[in-house]
Amino acid sequence: MLTLIVVAVVFVGGVVGGCPSRDGMVEEGHTTTFGCLTCTCGDDDMYTCRYPECNHTETVNPCLRYSSGCCAECLEYGCYNQYFRGHTSLVPLGRVPHPTDPCVTCSCHLGHGEVICRSVMCERPKCANFRQRPGSCCEYDCPEEVNSDNTAP
């Protein structure tokens, strides 16, 4: 909690007269707010100012979007993504597409804080000279096999 104390003692006719304000003097106990800052004129003729105490949920996941207001709350959590793009980025919860490998699935879960990637294990294709279909995982094209006598099976 951040506490800011502004000293403002003013003597009016030789008598302490509360705390100064734009409109003159305010009485002891007078409270005013400036955005999120609440200030009260104390019996020592000084303002004591405080920001509100906010209860924030602790999580390892970074917050991607906050609500407005003095005690902003996280509206959307995400994860740190360090697996691709050459630098750390923040991504929302859920599935995260891998940019180059369709056989890698990545996801961001609340409570982990980082993207977790796993490779999919595919069955070996039935032919020897297979080609993986572009943009797909575990899908292959098998060109016609050629026998040793150069005829198709």
GROMACS .gro file of N, CA and C in nm:
model
  459
    1MET      N    1   0.085  -0.115   0.000
    1MET     CA    2   0.000   0.000   0.000
    1MET      C    3   0.090   0.122   0.000
    2LEU      N    4   0.057   0.218  -0.088
    2LEU     CA    5   0.133   0.341  -0.099
    2LEU      C    6   0.059   0.450  -0.024
    3THR      N    7   0.128   0.516   0.070
    3THR     CA    8   0.067   0.624   0.146
    3THR      C    9   0.144   0.751   0.116
    4LEU      N   10   0.072   0.854   0.077
    4LEU     CA   11   0.132   0.981   0.046
    4LEU      C   12   0.081   1.082   0.147
    5ILE      N   13   0.171   1.151   0.214
    5ILE     CA   14   0.131   1.251   0.313
    5ILE      C   15   0.175   1.387   0.261
    6VAL      N   16   0.077   1.476   0.249
    6VAL     CA   17   0.105   1.612   0.204
    6VAL      C   18   0.093   1.702   0.326
    7VAL      N   19   0.200   1.773   0.360
    7VAL     CA   20   0.199   1.861   0.476
    7VAL      C   21   0.141   1.995   0.433
    8ALA      N   22   0.036   2.038   0.501
    8ALA     CA   23  -0.027   2.167   0.469
    8ALA      C   24  -0.083   2.227   0.596
    9VAL      N   25  -0.005   2.304   0.666
    9VAL     CA   26  -0.050   2.371   0.788
    9VAL      C   27  -0.065   2.518   0.755
   10VAL      N   28  -0.184   2.570   0.776
   10VAL     CA   29  -0.210   2.710   0.745
   10VAL      C   30  -0.263   2.778   0.870
   11PHE      N   31  -0.209   2.893   0.899
   11PHE     CA   32  -0.255   2.971   1.013
   11PHE      C   33  -0.341   3.084   0.962
   12VAL      N   34  -0.461   3.093   1.013
   12VAL     CA   35  -0.552   3.200   0.977
   12VAL      C   36  -0.578   3.280   1.105
   13GLY      N   37  -0.534   3.401   1.109
   13GLY     CA   38  -0.551   3.485   1.229
   13GLY      C   39  -0.483   3.426   1.350
   14GLY      N   40  -0.371   3.353   1.327
   14GLY     CA   41  -0.297   3.297   1.439
   14GLY      C   42  -0.354   3.166   1.491
   15VAL      N   43  -0.456   3.110   1.426
   15VAL     CA   44  -0.518   2.985   1.471
   15VAL      C   45  -0.510   2.883   1.358
   16VAL      N   46  -0.479   2.759   1.392
   16VAL     CA   47  -0.474   2.652   1.291
   16VAL      C   48  -0.615   2.632   1.239
   17GLY      N   49  -0.633   2.631   1.105
   17GLY     CA   50  -0.768   2.629   1.050
   17GLY      C   51  -0.799   2.512   0.961
   18GLY      N   52  -0.747   2.392   0.981
   18GLY     CA   53  -0.777   2.276   0.897
   18GLY      C   54  -0.680   2.265   0.783
   19CYS      N   55  -0.727   2.208   0.674
   19CYS     CA   56  -0.640   2.184   0.558
   19CYS      C   57  -0.685   2.272   0.443
   20PRO      N   58  -0.587   2.318   0.362
   20PRO     CA   59  -0.623   2.404   0.249
   20PRO      C   60  -0.684   2.323   0.135
   21SER      N   61  -0.771   2.389   0.059
   21SER     CA   62  -0.827   2.330  -0.062
   21SER      C   63  -0.839   2.440  -0.165
   22ARG      N   64  -0.885   2.408  -0.283
   22ARG     CA   65  -0.902   2.510  -0.387
   22ARG      C   66  -1.000   2.618  -0.344
   23ASP      N   67  -1.098   2.577  -0.264
   23ASP     CA   68  -1.204   2.670  -0.222
   23ASP      C   69  -1.177   2.732  -0.085
   24GLY      N   70  -1.058   2.726  -0.036
   24GLY     CA   71  -1.025   2.781   0.096
   24GLY      C   72  -0.981   2.669   0.189
   25MET      N   73  -1.035   2.669   0.311
   25MET     CA   74  -0.997   2.570   0.411
   25MET      C   75  -1.107   2.465   0.425
   26VAL      N   76  -1.067   2.342   0.457
   26VAL     CA   77  -1.164   2.236   0.487
   26VAL      C   78  -1.143   2.192   0.630
   27GLU      N   79  -1.249   2.143   0.690
   27GLU     CA   80  -1.243   2.102   0.831
   27GLU      C   81  -1.174   1.967   0.847
   28GLU      N   82  -1.128   1.947   0.968
   28GLU     CA   83  -1.069   1.819   1.007
   28GLU      C   84  -1.171   1.709   0.980
   29GLY      N   85  -1.124   1.598   0.921
   29GLY     CA   86  -1.211   1.485   0.890
   29GLY      C   87  -1.270   1.491   0.750
   30HIS      N   88  -1.257   1.605   0.681
   30HIS     CA   89  -1.309   1.618   0.544
   30HIS      C   90  -1.230   1.525   0.452
   31THR      N   91  -1.302   1.447   0.370
   31THR     CA   92  -1.239   1.353   0.277
   31THR      C   93  -1.272   1.393   0.135
   32THR      N   94  -1.174   1.386   0.049
   32THR     CA   95  -1.192   1.415  -0.093
   32THR      C   96  -1.115   1.312  -0.174
   33THR      N   97  -1.158   1.291  -0.297
   33THR     CA   98  -1.089   1.193  -0.382
   33THR      C   99  -1.036   1.260  -0.507
   34PHE      N  100  -0.924   1.211  -0.553
   34PHE     CA  101  -0.861   1.254  -0.677
   34PHE      C  102  -0.834   1.128  -0.757
   35GLY      N  103  -0.926   1.091  -0.843
   35GLY     CA  104  -0.913   0.964  -0.916
   35GLY      C  105  -0.921   0.849  -0.818
   36CYS      N  106  -0.816   0.772  -0.807
   36CYS     CA  107  -0.813   0.658  -0.714
   36CYS      C  108  -0.756   0.695  -0.578
   37LEU      N  109  -0.708   0.815  -0.564
   37LEU     CA  110  -0.644   0.860  -0.440
   37LEU      C  111  -0.748   0.926  -0.349
   38THR      N  112  -0.759   0.879  -0.224
   38THR     CA  113  -0.851   0.938  -0.126
   38THR      C  114  -0.770   1.008  -0.019
   39CYS      N  115  -0.802   1.135   0.004
   39CYS     CA  116  -0.727   1.215   0.102
   39CYS      C  117  -0.821   1.266   0.210
   40THR      N  118  -0.775   1.260   0.335
   40THR     CA  119  -0.852   1.305   0.451
   40THR      C  120  -0.772   1.408   0.529
   41CYS      N  121  -0.841   1.516   0.569
   41CYS     CA  122  -0.776   1.619   0.650
   41CYS      C  123  -0.773   1.569   0.794
   42GLY      N  124  -0.653   1.555   0.849
   42GLY     CA  125  -0.637   1.501   0.984
   42GLY      C  126  -0.639   1.606   1.091
   43ASP      N  127  -0.641   1.561   1.218
   43ASP     CA  128  -0.644   1.654   1.332
   43ASP      C  129  -0.513   1.729   1.346
   44ASP      N  130  -0.411   1.686   1.273
   44ASP     CA  131  -0.283   1.758   1.275
   44ASP      C  132  -0.274   1.856   1.158
   45ASP      N  133  -0.390   1.881   1.091
   45ASP     CA  134  -0.401   1.975   0.980
   45ASP      C  135  -0.317   1.934   0.859
   46MET      N  136  -0.297   1.804   0.844
   46MET     CA  137  -0.227   1.751   0.727
   46MET      C  138  -0.319   1.653   0.656
   47TYR      N  139  -0.308   1.649   0.525
   47TYR     CA  140  -0.380   1.549   0.447
   47TYR      C  141  -0.306   1.416   0.457
   48THR      N  142  -0.380   1.309   0.476
   48THR     CA  143  -0.326   1.174   0.465
   48THR      C  144  -0.396   1.112   0.346
   49CYS      N  145  -0.319   1.069   0.248
   49CYS     CA  146  -0.376   1.017   0.124
   49CYS      C  147  -0.338   0.871   0.105
   50ARG      N  148  -0.434   0.794   0.054
   50ARG     CA  149  -0.412   0.651   0.033
   50ARG      C  150  -0.478   0.606  -0.097
   51TYR      N  151  -0.413   0.510  -0.160
   51TYR     CA  152  -0.476   0.440  -0.271
   51TYR      C  153  -0.554   0.322  -0.210
   52PRO      N  154  -0.659   0.276  -0.277
   52PRO     CA  155  -0.736   0.164  -0.220
   52PRO      C  156  -0.652   0.037  -0.215
   53GLU      N  157  -0.683  -0.048  -0.118
   53GLU     CA  158  -0.620  -0.180  -0.113
   53GLU      C  159  -0.698  -0.271  -0.205
   54CYS      N  160  -0.629  -0.331  -0.297
   54CYS     CA  161  -0.694  -0.416  -0.398
   54CYS      C  162  -0.655  -0.561  -0.374
   55ASN      N  163  -0.751  -0.648  -0.384
   55ASN     CA  164  -0.726  -0.792  -0.372
   55ASN      C  165  -0.709  -0.849  -0.512
   56HIS      N  166  -0.589  -0.891  -0.543
   56HIS     CA  167  -0.562  -0.949  -0.674
   56HIS      C  168  -0.542  -1.098  -0.661
   57THR      N  169  -0.596  -1.172  -0.756
   57THR     CA  170  -0.578  -1.317  -0.760
   57THR      C  171  -0.437  -1.345  -0.809
   58GLU      N  172  -0.365  -1.427  -0.734
   58GLU     CA  173  -0.229  -1.464  -0.773
   58GLU      C  174  -0.233  -1.584  -0.867
   59THR      N  175  -0.164  -1.574  -0.978
   59THR     CA  176  -0.153  -1.685  -1.072
   59THR      C  177  -0.022  -1.671  -1.147
   60VAL      N  178   0.028  -1.783  -1.197
   60VAL     CA  179   0.152  -1.777  -1.275
   60VAL      C  180   0.125  -1.726  -1.416
   61ASN      N  181  -0.002  -1.723  -1.456
   61ASN     CA  182  -0.037  -1.676  -1.589
   61ASN      C  183  -0.037  -1.524  -1.594
   62PRO      N  184   0.021  -1.466  -1.698
   62PRO     CA  185   0.017  -1.321  -1.712
   62PRO      C  186  -0.123  -1.275  -1.752
   63CYS      N  187  -0.156  -1.153  -1.721
   63CYS     CA  188  -0.285  -1.097  -1.758
   63CYS      C  189  -0.271  -1.027  -1.893
   64LEU      N  190  -0.362  -1.056  -1.986
   64LEU     CA  191  -0.359  -0.995  -2.118
   64LEU      C  192  -0.446  -0.870  -2.127
   65ARG      N  193  -0.553  -0.865  -2.046
   65ARG     CA  194  -0.647  -0.753  -2.054
   65ARG      C  195  -0.705  -0.727  -1.916
   66TYR      N  196  -0.703  -0.602  -1.874
   66TYR     CA  197  -0.753  -0.561  -1.743
   66TYR      C  198  -0.882  -0.482  -1.757
   67SER      N  199  -0.962  -0.485  -1.650
   67SER     CA  200  -1.080  -0.399  -1.642
   67SER      C  201  -1.034  -0.258  -1.608
   68SER      N  202  -1.122  -0.161  -1.625
   68SER     CA  203  -1.087  -0.025  -1.588
   68SER      C  204  -1.124  -0.003  -1.441
   69GLY      N  205  -1.077   0.105  -1.385
   69GLY     CA  206  -1.108   0.137  -1.247
   69GLY      C  207  -0.986   0.133  -1.158
   70CYS      N  208  -1.006   0.172  -1.033
   70CYS     CA  209  -0.895   0.181  -0.938
   70CYS      C  210  -0.838   0.044  -0.905
   71CYS      N  211  -0.921  -0.054  -0.886
   71CYS     CA  212  -0.875  -0.190  -0.857
   71CYS      C  213  -0.903  -0.277  -0.979
   72ALA      N  214  -0.824  -0.256  -1.082
   72ALA     CA  215  -0.845  -0.329  -1.207
   72ALA      C  216  -0.830  -0.479  -1.185
   73GLU      N  217  -0.920  -0.555  -1.245
   73GLU     CA  218  -0.916  -0.700  -1.236
   73GLU      C  219  -0.879  -0.757  -1.372
   74CYS      N  220  -0.818  -0.874  -1.370
   74CYS     CA  221  -0.779  -0.938  -1.495
   74CYS      C  222  -0.904  -0.994  -1.562
   75LEU      N  223  -0.924  -0.955  -1.687
   75LEU     CA  224  -1.038  -1.006  -1.764
   75LEU      C  225  -0.999  -1.122  -1.854
   76GLU      N  226  -0.870  -1.133  -1.887
   76GLU     CA  227  -0.825  -1.240  -1.975
   76GLU      C  228  -0.681  -1.279  -1.941
   77TYR      N  229  -0.663  -1.405  -1.905
   77TYR     CA  230  -0.530  -1.457  -1.876
   77TYR      C  231  -0.471  -1.521  -2.001
   78GLY      N  232  -0.341  -1.538  -2.001
   78GLY     CA  233  -0.273  -1.600  -2.113
   78GLY      C  234  -0.150  -1.675  -2.068
   79CYS      N  235  -0.060  -1.697  -2.161
   79CYS     CA  236   0.066  -1.766  -2.134
   79CYS      C  237   0.180  -1.697  -2.208
   80TYR      N  238   0.300  -1.717  -2.156
   80TYR     CA  239   0.420  -1.675  -2.227
   80TYR      C  240   0.449  -1.781  -2.331
   81ASN      N  241   0.472  -1.738  -2.454
   81ASN     CA  242   0.500  -1.830  -2.563
   81ASN      C  243   0.645  -1.810  -2.606
   82GLN      N  244   0.729  -1.908  -2.577
   82GLN     CA  245   0.871  -1.898  -2.610
   82GLN      C  246   0.913  -1.999  -2.715
   83TYR      N  247   0.818  -2.071  -2.772
   83TYR     CA  248   0.853  -2.181  -2.862
   83TYR      C  249   0.880  -2.138  -3.006
   84PHE      N  250   0.820  -2.030  -3.052
   84PHE     CA  251   0.842  -1.988  -3.189
   84PHE      C  252   0.827  -1.838  -3.203
   85ARG      N  253   0.853  -1.790  -3.322
   85ARG     CA  254   0.851  -1.648  -3.357
   85ARG      C  255   0.978  -1.574  -3.311
   86GLY      N  256   1.075  -1.644  -3.257
   86GLY     CA  257   1.203  -1.584  -3.226
   86GLY      C  258   1.209  -1.497  -3.101
   87HIS      N  259   1.096  -1.476  -3.035
   87HIS     CA  260   1.095  -1.396  -2.913
   87HIS      C  261   0.976  -1.439  -2.828
   88THR      N  262   0.973  -1.396  -2.704
   88THR     CA  263   0.863  -1.429  -2.616
   88THR      C  264   0.742  -1.344  -2.651
   89SER      N  265   0.629  -1.407  -2.664
   89SER     CA  266   0.505  -1.334  -2.689
   89SER      C  267   0.400  -1.382  -2.589
   90LEU      N  268   0.291  -1.311  -2.579
   90LEU     CA  269   0.181  -1.350  -2.492
   90LEU      C  270   0.066  -1.400  -2.578
   91VAL      N  271   0.007  -1.513  -2.540
   91VAL     CA  272  -0.104  -1.570  -2.615
   91VAL      C  273  -0.218  -1.600  -2.519
   92PRO      N  274  -0.343  -1.599  -2.568
   92PRO     CA  275  -0.458  -1.628  -2.481
   92PRO      C  276  -0.466  -1.776  -2.445
   93LEU      N  277  -0.548  -1.807  -2.343
   93LEU     CA  278  -0.570  -1.946  -2.303
   93LEU      C  279  -0.629  -2.024  -2.419
   94GLY      N  280  -0.596  -2.151  -2.425
   94GLY     CA  281  -0.651  -2.238  -2.529
   94GLY      C  282  -0.543  -2.291  -2.620
   95ARG      N  283  -0.585  -2.338  -2.736
   95ARG     CA  284  -0.494  -2.397  -2.833
   95ARG      C  285  -0.416  -2.288  -2.904
   96VAL      N  286  -0.287  -2.312  -2.923
   96VAL     CA  287  -0.199  -2.218  -2.991
   96VAL      C  288  -0.143  -2.289  -3.114
   97PRO      N  289  -0.174  -2.241  -3.234
   97PRO     CA  290  -0.122  -2.310  -3.353
   97PRO      C  291   0.028  -2.295  -3.366
   98HIS      N  292   0.094  -2.404  -3.404
   98HIS     CA  293   0.237  -2.399  -3.432
   98HIS      C  294   0.252  -2.345  -3.573
   99PRO      N  295   0.343  -2.250  -3.596
   99PRO     CA  296   0.349  -2.184  -3.727
   99PRO      C  297   0.404  -2.269  -3.841
  100THR      N  298   0.481  -2.375  -3.810
  100THR     CA  299   0.544  -2.449  -3.918
  100THR      C  300   0.518  -2.599  -3.915
  101ASP      N  301   0.481  -2.655  -3.804
  101ASP     CA  302   0.469  -2.801  -3.794
  101ASP      C  303   0.327  -2.842  -3.754
  102PRO      N  304   0.248  -2.896  -3.849
  102PRO     CA  305   0.112  -2.936  -3.816
  102PRO      C  306   0.105  -3.056  -3.721
  103CYS      N  307   0.218  -3.123  -3.699
  103CYS     CA  308   0.221  -3.239  -3.609
  103CYS      C  309   0.257  -3.200  -3.465
  104VAL      N  310   0.267  -3.070  -3.441
  104VAL     CA  311   0.293  -3.022  -3.305
  104VAL      C  312   0.170  -2.946  -3.259
  105THR      N  313   0.115  -2.989  -3.145
  105THR     CA  314   0.001  -2.917  -3.088
  105THR      C  315   0.049  -2.844  -2.963
  106CYS      N  316   0.010  -2.720  -2.953
  106CYS     CA  317   0.051  -2.636  -2.840
  106CYS      C  318  -0.073  -2.583  -2.771
  107SER      N  319  -0.064  -2.562  -2.641
  107SER     CA  320  -0.178  -2.509  -2.567
  107SER      C  321  -0.131  -2.426  -2.449
  108CYS      N  322  -0.221  -2.340  -2.405
  108CYS     CA  323  -0.199  -2.251  -2.292
  108CYS      C  324  -0.308  -2.281  -2.190
  109HIS      N  325  -0.269  -2.321  -2.069
  109HIS     CA  326  -0.365  -2.356  -1.965
  109HIS      C  327  -0.345  -2.268  -1.842
  110LEU      N  328  -0.456  -2.235  -1.777
  110LEU     CA  329  -0.451  -2.158  -1.654
  110LEU      C  330  -0.376  -2.239  -1.549
  111GLY      N  331  -0.279  -2.178  -1.484
  111GLY     CA  332  -0.201  -2.247  -1.382
  111GLY      C  333  -0.064  -2.290  -1.429
  112HIS      N  334  -0.038  -2.283  -1.561
  112HIS     CA  335   0.094  -2.321  -1.613
  112HIS      C  336   0.180  -2.199  -1.642
  113GLY      N  337   0.124  -2.098  -1.705
  113GLY     CA  338   0.197  -1.975  -1.731
  113GLY      C  339   0.276  -1.976  -1.860
  114GLU      N  340   0.307  -2.093  -1.914
  114GLU     CA  341   0.381  -2.102  -2.039
  114GLU      C  342   0.310  -2.195  -2.135
  115VAL      N  343   0.334  -2.174  -2.264
  115VAL     CA  344   0.278  -2.261  -2.367
  115VAL      C  345   0.347  -2.396  -2.358
  116ILE      N  346   0.268  -2.503  -2.367
  116ILE     CA  347   0.320  -2.639  -2.364
  116ILE      C  348   0.292  -2.702  -2.500
  117CYS      N  349   0.396  -2.755  -2.564
  117CYS     CA  350   0.382  -2.818  -2.696
  117CYS      C  351   0.413  -2.966  -2.688
  118ARG      N  352   0.338  -3.041  -2.768
  118ARG     CA  353   0.360  -3.186  -2.776
  118ARG      C  354   0.356  -3.227  -2.922
  119SER      N  355   0.439  -3.325  -2.957
  119SER     CA  356   0.439  -3.380  -3.092
  119SER      C  357   0.341  -3.495  -3.101
  120VAL      N  358   0.274  -3.503  -3.215
  120VAL     CA  359   0.181  -3.613  -3.241
  120VAL      C  360   0.263  -3.728  -3.300
  121MET      N  361   0.242  -3.849  -3.252
  121MET     CA  362   0.310  -3.967  -3.306
  121MET      C  363   0.222  -4.029  -3.413
  122CYS      N  364   0.276  -4.042  -3.533
  122CYS     CA  365   0.200  -4.096  -3.646
  122CYS      C  366   0.242  -4.240  -3.673
  123GLU      N  367   0.148  -4.317  -3.727
  123GLU     CA  368   0.182  -4.453  -3.772
  123GLU      C  369   0.267  -4.441  -3.898
  124ARG      N  370   0.355  -4.536  -3.915
  124ARG     CA  371   0.440  -4.536  -4.034
  124ARG      C  372   0.352  -4.561  -4.157
  125PRO      N  373   0.376  -4.483  -4.263
  125PRO     CA  374   0.299  -4.504  -4.386
  125PRO      C  375   0.321  -4.645  -4.442
  126LYS      N  376   0.224  -4.693  -4.518
  126LYS     CA  377   0.229  -4.829  -4.572
  126LYS      C  378   0.324  -4.843  -4.691
  127CYS      N  379   0.365  -4.732  -4.749
  127CYS     CA  380   0.455  -4.739  -4.864
  127CYS      C  381   0.593  -4.685  -4.827
  128ALA      N  382   0.690  -4.718  -4.910
  128ALA     CA  383   0.828  -4.676  -4.881
  128ALA      C  384   0.855  -4.533  -4.926
  129ASN      N  385   0.802  -4.494  -5.039
  129ASN     CA  386   0.829  -4.362  -5.095
  129ASN      C  387   0.712  -4.268  -5.070
  130PHE      N  388   0.682  -4.243  -4.946
  130PHE     CA  389   0.565  -4.160  -4.913
  130PHE      C  390   0.602  -4.012  -4.914
  131ARG      N  391   0.498  -3.930  -4.927
  131ARG     CA  392   0.511  -3.785  -4.915
  131ARG      C  393   0.402  -3.737  -4.820
  132GLN      N  394   0.442  -3.655  -4.724
  132GLN     CA  395   0.343  -3.598  -4.631
  132GLN      C  396   0.261  -3.493  -4.705
  133ARG      N  397   0.130  -3.494  -4.685
  133ARG     CA  398   0.044  -3.394  -4.747
  133ARG      C  399   0.073  -3.258  -4.683
  134PRO      N  400   0.091  -3.154  -4.764
  134PRO     CA  401   0.123  -3.022  -4.711
  134PRO      C  402   0.015  -2.972  -4.614
  135GLY      N  403   0.059  -2.920  -4.501
  135GLY     CA  404  -0.032  -2.862  -4.403
  135GLY      C  405  -0.109  -2.962  -4.321
  136SER      N  406  -0.080  -3.090  -4.335
  136SER     CA  407  -0.153  -3.190  -4.258
  136SER      C  408  -0.055  -3.274  -4.176
  137CYS      N  409  -0.111  -3.346  -4.081
  137CYS     CA  410  -0.028  -3.431  -3.997
  137CYS      C  411  -0.080  -3.575  -4.011
  138CYS      N  412   0.010  -3.668  -4.024
  138CYS     CA  413  -0.022  -3.811  -4.033
  138CYS      C  414  -0.106  -3.845  -4.156
  139GLU      N  415  -0.103  -3.761  -4.257
  139GLU     CA  416  -0.169  -3.791  -4.383
  139GLU      C  417  -0.062  -3.791  -4.491
  140TYR      N  418  -0.055  -3.902  -4.566
  140TYR     CA  419   0.052  -3.920  -4.663
  140TYR      C  420  -0.004  -3.960  -4.798
  141ASP      N  421   0.070  -3.926  -4.901
  141ASP     CA  422   0.041  -3.975  -5.035
  141ASP      C  423   0.147  -4.077  -5.069
  142CYS      N  424   0.102  -4.188  -5.127
  142CYS     CA  425   0.195  -4.294  -5.167
  142CYS      C  426   0.194  -4.300  -5.319
  143PRO      N  427   0.302  -4.254  -5.381
  143PRO     CA  428   0.307  -4.267  -5.527
  143PRO      C  429   0.310  -4.415  -5.562
  144GLU      N  430   0.269  -4.445  -5.684
  144GLU     CA  431   0.267  -4.586  -5.724
  144GLU      C  432   0.406  -4.644  -5.710
  145GLU      N  433   0.411  -4.762  -5.652
  145GLU     CA  434   0.538  -4.832  -5.635
  145GLU      C  435   0.580  -4.890  -5.771
  146VAL      N  436   0.708  -4.891  -5.794
  146VAL     CA  437   0.760  -4.949  -5.920
  146VAL      C  438   0.838  -5.073  -5.883
  147ASN      N  439   0.804  -5.185  -5.950
  147ASN     CA  440   0.876  -5.312  -5.925
  147ASN      C  441   1.014  -5.306  -5.993
  148SER      N  442   1.094  -5.402  -5.962
  148SER     CA  443   1.229  -5.406  -6.019
  148SER      C  444   1.227  -5.421  -6.170
  149ASP      N  445   1.114  -5.473  -6.225
  149ASP     CA  446   1.107  -5.486  -6.372
  149ASP      C  447   1.039  -5.364  -6.435
  150ASN      N  448   1.031  -5.251  -6.356
  150ASN     CA  449   0.975  -5.124  -6.402
  150ASN      C  450   0.828  -5.130  -6.439
  151THR      N  451   0.753  -5.221  -6.377
  151THR     CA  452   0.609  -5.226  -6.397
  151THR      C  453   0.540  -5.194  -6.267
  152ALA      N  454   0.420  -5.139  -6.278
  152ALA     CA  455   0.344  -5.106  -6.159
  152ALA      C  456   0.289  -5.233  -6.097
  153PRO      N  457   0.270  -5.239  -5.967
  153PRO     CA  458   0.219  -5.362  -5.904
  153PRO      C  459   0.075  -5.389  -5.944
   0.00000   0.00000   0.00000
